[in-house]
CSV table of C-alpha atoms in Angstrom, one decimal:
chain,number,residue,atom,x,y,z
A,1,UNK,CA,37.6,103.2,90.3
A,2,UNK,CA,38.9,103.2,86.9
A,3,UNK,CA,38.8,100.0,84.6
A,4,UNK,CA,42.7,99.4,85.3
A,5,UNK,CA,42.0,99.9,89.0
A,6,UNK,CA,39.2,97.4,89.0
A,7,UNK,CA,41.1,95.1,86.9
A,8,UNK,CA,44.0,95.2,89.3
A,9,UNK,CA,41.9,94.9,92.4
A,10,UNK,CA,40.1,91.9,91.1
A,11,UNK,CA,43.4,90.2,90.1
A,12,UNK,CA,45.1,90.6,93.4
A,13,UNK,CA,41.9,89.5,95.3
A,14,UNK,CA,41.2,86.4,93.1
A,15,UNK,CA,44.8,85.2,92.9
A,16,UNK,CA,46.9,84.1,96.0
A,17,UNK,CA,50.3,85.5,94.7
A,18,UNK,CA,50.3,88.0,91.8
A,19,UNK,CA,53.7,89.5,90.5
A,20,UNK,CA,53.5,92.7,88.5
A,21,UNK,CA,56.7,92.6,86.4
A,22,UNK,CA,58.5,93.7,83.3
A,23,UNK,CA,58.3,90.7,81.1
A,24,UNK,CA,56.9,87.3,82.0
A,25,UNK,CA,58.0,84.8,84.5
A,26,UNK,CA,59.7,82.7,81.5
A,27,UNK,CA,61.3,85.8,80.2
A,28,UNK,CA,61.8,88.7,82.5
A,29,UNK,CA,62.9,91.9,80.9
A,30,UNK,CA,64.5,93.4,83.7
A,31,UNK,CA,66.8,92.3,86.4
A,32,UNK,CA,64.8,93.2,89.3
A,33,UNK,CA,61.6,91.4,88.1
A,34,UNK,CA,64.0,88.4,87.3
A,35,UNK,CA,65.3,88.3,90.7
A,36,UNK,CA,61.7,88.2,92.3
A,37,UNK,CA,60.8,85.4,89.8
A,38,UNK,CA,64.0,83.4,91.0
A,39,UNK,CA,63.1,83.8,94.6
A,40,UNK,CA,59.5,82.8,94.1
A,41,UNK,CA,60.4,79.8,92.0
A,42,UNK,CA,63.1,78.9,94.8
A,43,UNK,CA,60.5,79.1,97.6
A,44,UNK,CA,58.2,76.9,95.4
A,45,UNK,CA,55.2,79.1,95.1
A,46,UNK,CA,52.8,79.2,92.1
A,47,UNK,CA,52.2,82.7,91.1
A,48,UNK,CA,50.3,84.9,88.6
A,49,UNK,CA,52.7,86.9,86.5
A,50,UNK,CA,51.3,90.1,85.0
A,51,UNK,CA,53.5,91.9,82.3
A,52,UNK,CA,53.3,95.6,82.8
A,53,UNK,CA,55.1,96.1,79.4
A,54,UNK,CA,52.2,94.8,77.6
A,55,UNK,CA,49.7,97.4,79.0
A,56,UNK,CA,50.4,100.9,79.8
A,57,UNK,CA,47.2,101.2,81.9
A,58,UNK,CA,48.2,98.4,84.0
A,59,UNK,CA,51.9,99.8,84.3
A,60,UNK,CA,50.8,103.2,85.7
A,61,UNK,CA,47.6,101.6,87.3
A,62,UNK,CA,49.6,99.4,89.6
A,63,UNK,CA,52.0,102.1,90.7
A,64,UNK,CA,48.7,104.2,91.6
A,65,UNK,CA,47.1,101.2,93.1
A,66,UNK,CA,49.9,100.5,95.5
A,67,UNK,CA,51.2,104.0,95.9
A,68,UNK,CA,54.7,102.4,94.9
A,69,UNK,CA,56.5,103.9,92.0
A,70,UNK,CA,58.5,101.0,90.9
A,71,UNK,CA,58.1,97.7,89.5
A,72,UNK,CA,58.2,94.8,90.3
A,73,UNK,CA,55.4,94.6,92.9
A,74,UNK,CA,54.5,91.5,94.7
A,75,UNK,CA,51.0,90.8,96.2
A,76,UNK,CA,50.0,87.9,98.5
A,77,UNK,CA,46.2,87.4,99.2
A,78,UNK,CA,45.5,90.9,98.1
A,79,UNK,CA,48.0,92.5,100.4
A,80,UNK,CA,51.0,94.5,99.0
A,81,UNK,CA,54.3,92.8,100.1
A,82,UNK,CA,56.8,95.1,98.4
A,83,UNK,CA,59.3,95.5,95.5
A,84,UNK,CA,62.7,93.6,94.7
A,85,UNK,CA,64.6,94.8,97.8
A,86,UNK,CA,61.8,94.0,100.3
A,87,UNK,CA,61.2,90.6,98.8
A,88,UNK,CA,65.0,89.8,98.7
A,89,UNK,CA,65.4,90.9,102.2
A,90,UNK,CA,62.4,88.8,103.4
A,91,UNK,CA,63.6,85.9,101.6
A,92,UNK,CA,66.9,86.1,103.3
A,93,UNK,CA,65.5,86.4,106.7
A,94,UNK,CA,62.9,83.6,106.0
A,95,UNK,CA,60.0,85.9,106.5
A,96,UNK,CA,58.8,85.5,103.0
A,97,UNK,CA,58.0,81.8,103.4
A,98,UNK,CA,56.4,82.8,106.8
A,99,UNK,CA,54.0,85.3,105.1
A,100,UNK,CA,53.2,82.8,102.4
A,101,UNK,CA,52.5,79.9,104.8
A,102,UNK,CA,50.7,82.2,107.2
A,103,UNK,CA,48.5,83.3,104.3
A,104,UNK,CA,47.8,79.5,103.5
A,105,UNK,CA,49.6,79.6,100.3
A,106,UNK,CA,51.0,76.3,99.2
A,107,UNK,CA,54.8,75.8,98.9
A,108,UNK,CA,56.2,72.8,97.3
A,109,UNK,CA,59.9,73.5,98.0
B,1,UNK,CA,79.2,112.6,91.1
B,2,UNK,CA,76.5,113.8,88.7
B,3,UNK,CA,73.7,116.4,89.3
B,4,UNK,CA,71.1,113.7,89.7
B,5,UNK,CA,73.1,112.2,92.5
B,6,UNK,CA,73.9,115.4,94.2
B,7,UNK,CA,70.3,116.5,94.2
B,8,UNK,CA,69.1,113.1,95.7
B,9,UNK,CA,71.8,113.3,98.5
B,10,UNK,CA,70.6,116.9,99.5
B,11,UNK,CA,67.1,115.8,99.5
B,12,UNK,CA,67.6,112.6,101.6
B,13,UNK,CA,70.0,114.6,104.0
B,14,UNK,CA,67.3,117.4,104.4
B,15,UNK,CA,64.5,114.8,104.9
B,16,UNK,CA,65.9,112.1,107.1
B,17,UNK,CA,69.1,113.4,108.7
B,18,UNK,CA,70.6,110.1,108.1
B,19,UNK,CA,73.4,108.3,110.2
B,20,UNK,CA,74.5,106.8,107.0
B,21,UNK,CA,73.9,107.4,103.5
B,22,UNK,CA,75.4,105.6,100.5
B,23,UNK,CA,74.4,106.3,97.0
B,24,UNK,CA,75.9,104.5,94.1
B,25,UNK,CA,75.5,105.2,90.6
B,26,UNK,CA,75.1,101.9,88.8
B,27,UNK,CA,74.4,103.4,85.3
B,28,UNK,CA,77.3,102.3,83.6
B,29,UNK,CA,76.6,98.6,84.4
B,30,UNK,CA,73.2,99.0,82.6
B,31,UNK,CA,74.5,101.2,79.8
B,32,UNK,CA,72.9,100.1,76.4
B,33,UNK,CA,69.9,98.3,77.7
B,34,UNK,CA,66.6,99.8,76.4
B,35,UNK,CA,65.6,101.7,79.4
B,36,UNK,CA,69.0,103.1,80.1
B,37,UNK,CA,69.3,104.5,76.5
B,38,UNK,CA,65.8,105.7,76.5
B,39,UNK,CA,66.3,107.6,79.9
B,40,UNK,CA,69.8,108.9,78.9
B,41,UNK,CA,68.5,110.4,75.7
B,42,UNK,CA,65.8,112.1,77.7
B,43,UNK,CA,68.8,113.7,79.9
B,44,UNK,CA,70.5,114.7,76.7
B,45,UNK,CA,73.1,111.9,77.4
B,46,UNK,CA,74.9,109.9,74.7
B,47,UNK,CA,73.0,107.5,72.6
B,48,UNK,CA,75.0,104.6,74.0
B,49,UNK,CA,73.0,105.0,77.0
B,50,UNK,CA,75.4,106.4,79.7
B,51,UNK,CA,73.3,108.7,82.1
B,52,UNK,CA,72.3,108.9,85.8
B,53,UNK,CA,69.6,106.1,85.5
B,54,UNK,CA,70.4,103.5,87.8
B,55,UNK,CA,71.1,103.8,91.5
B,56,UNK,CA,71.6,101.8,94.8
B,57,UNK,CA,70.9,103.6,98.0
B,58,UNK,CA,71.5,102.6,101.6
B,59,UNK,CA,70.2,105.0,104.1
B,60,UNK,CA,70.2,104.5,107.8
B,61,UNK,CA,68.0,107.1,109.9
B,62,UNK,CA,66.2,107.2,113.2
B,63,UNK,CA,63.4,108.4,111.2
B,64,UNK,CA,62.6,104.8,110.0
B,65,UNK,CA,62.1,103.6,113.5
B,66,UNK,CA,59.0,101.7,114.1
B,67,UNK,CA,58.0,101.8,110.4
B,68,UNK,CA,57.5,98.7,108.4
B,69,UNK,CA,59.8,98.1,105.3
B,70,UNK,CA,57.1,99.1,102.9
B,71,UNK,CA,56.5,102.4,104.9
B,72,UNK,CA,60.3,103.1,105.0
B,73,UNK,CA,60.4,102.8,101.4
B,74,UNK,CA,57.4,104.8,100.6
B,75,UNK,CA,59.0,107.6,102.7
B,76,UNK,CA,62.1,107.6,100.6
B,77,UNK,CA,60.0,107.3,97.3
B,78,UNK,CA,58.1,110.2,98.3
B,79,UNK,CA,61.1,112.5,98.9
B,80,UNK,CA,62.7,111.3,95.5
B,81,UNK,CA,59.5,111.2,93.6
B,82,UNK,CA,60.5,114.0,91.0
B,83,UNK,CA,63.7,112.0,90.4
B,84,UNK,CA,61.6,108.6,90.0
B,85,UNK,CA,59.3,110.4,87.6
B,86,UNK,CA,62.2,111.8,85.5
B,87,UNK,CA,65.7,110.8,85.2
B,88,UNK,CA,66.0,107.8,87.4
B,89,UNK,CA,64.7,104.4,85.8
B,90,UNK,CA,65.9,102.2,88.7
B,91,UNK,CA,66.5,102.4,92.2
B,92,UNK,CA,67.6,99.6,94.5
B,93,UNK,CA,67.0,100.7,98.1
B,94,UNK,CA,67.7,99.8,101.5
B,95,UNK,CA,66.2,101.9,104.3
B,96,UNK,CA,66.7,101.0,107.9
B,97,UNK,CA,66.5,102.4,111.4
B,98,UNK,CA,69.8,102.1,113.5
B,99,UNK,CA,68.5,99.3,115.6
B,100,UNK,CA,67.1,97.1,112.8
B,101,UNK,CA,70.3,97.5,110.6
B,102,UNK,CA,71.9,94.2,109.7
B,103,UNK,CA,68.8,92.1,110.9
């Protein structure tokens, strides 16, 4: 496992909810990333944001790690959930909250 | 319809024989933002950032039956991997099997 892969692996396994995104939760640099931040805020879950624009090794590394070519990417308890389209669909159907609560993640909404 | 869109449509039809396939070119709405300009320049497009960079695809195919959302999208990404590695900067994607459509 390369350094980037080991770093990502550790990150998603030691944080309940991790969002790999362009920009930061405070200042998203892409509409798709911003949409997921808004959804997670709305659901009321604390998450670790990782700005892939700050590190090319992470930007490419997360695509390889997940076998998923686009950013953003959401992880819950080490499990890959999906990108913007999937997160939005799961939010609309209520599945996102279900997945989070099934995983034992606290929601303050 | 530009060459990238035509190529994606041909590949998706060949791979999934979709019951329904809608490809929207959203590039104009993103013209001028950094990613669009960078990718348009790569395609030899205008410096104003208008190129074939941003797409929304809705595809319905029986090939997706029984697959998770992640697996459905991975299947589409695999077919379009050259476009995603090249000209296409952003792709909003909805891939469904007929029975799960609208749920």
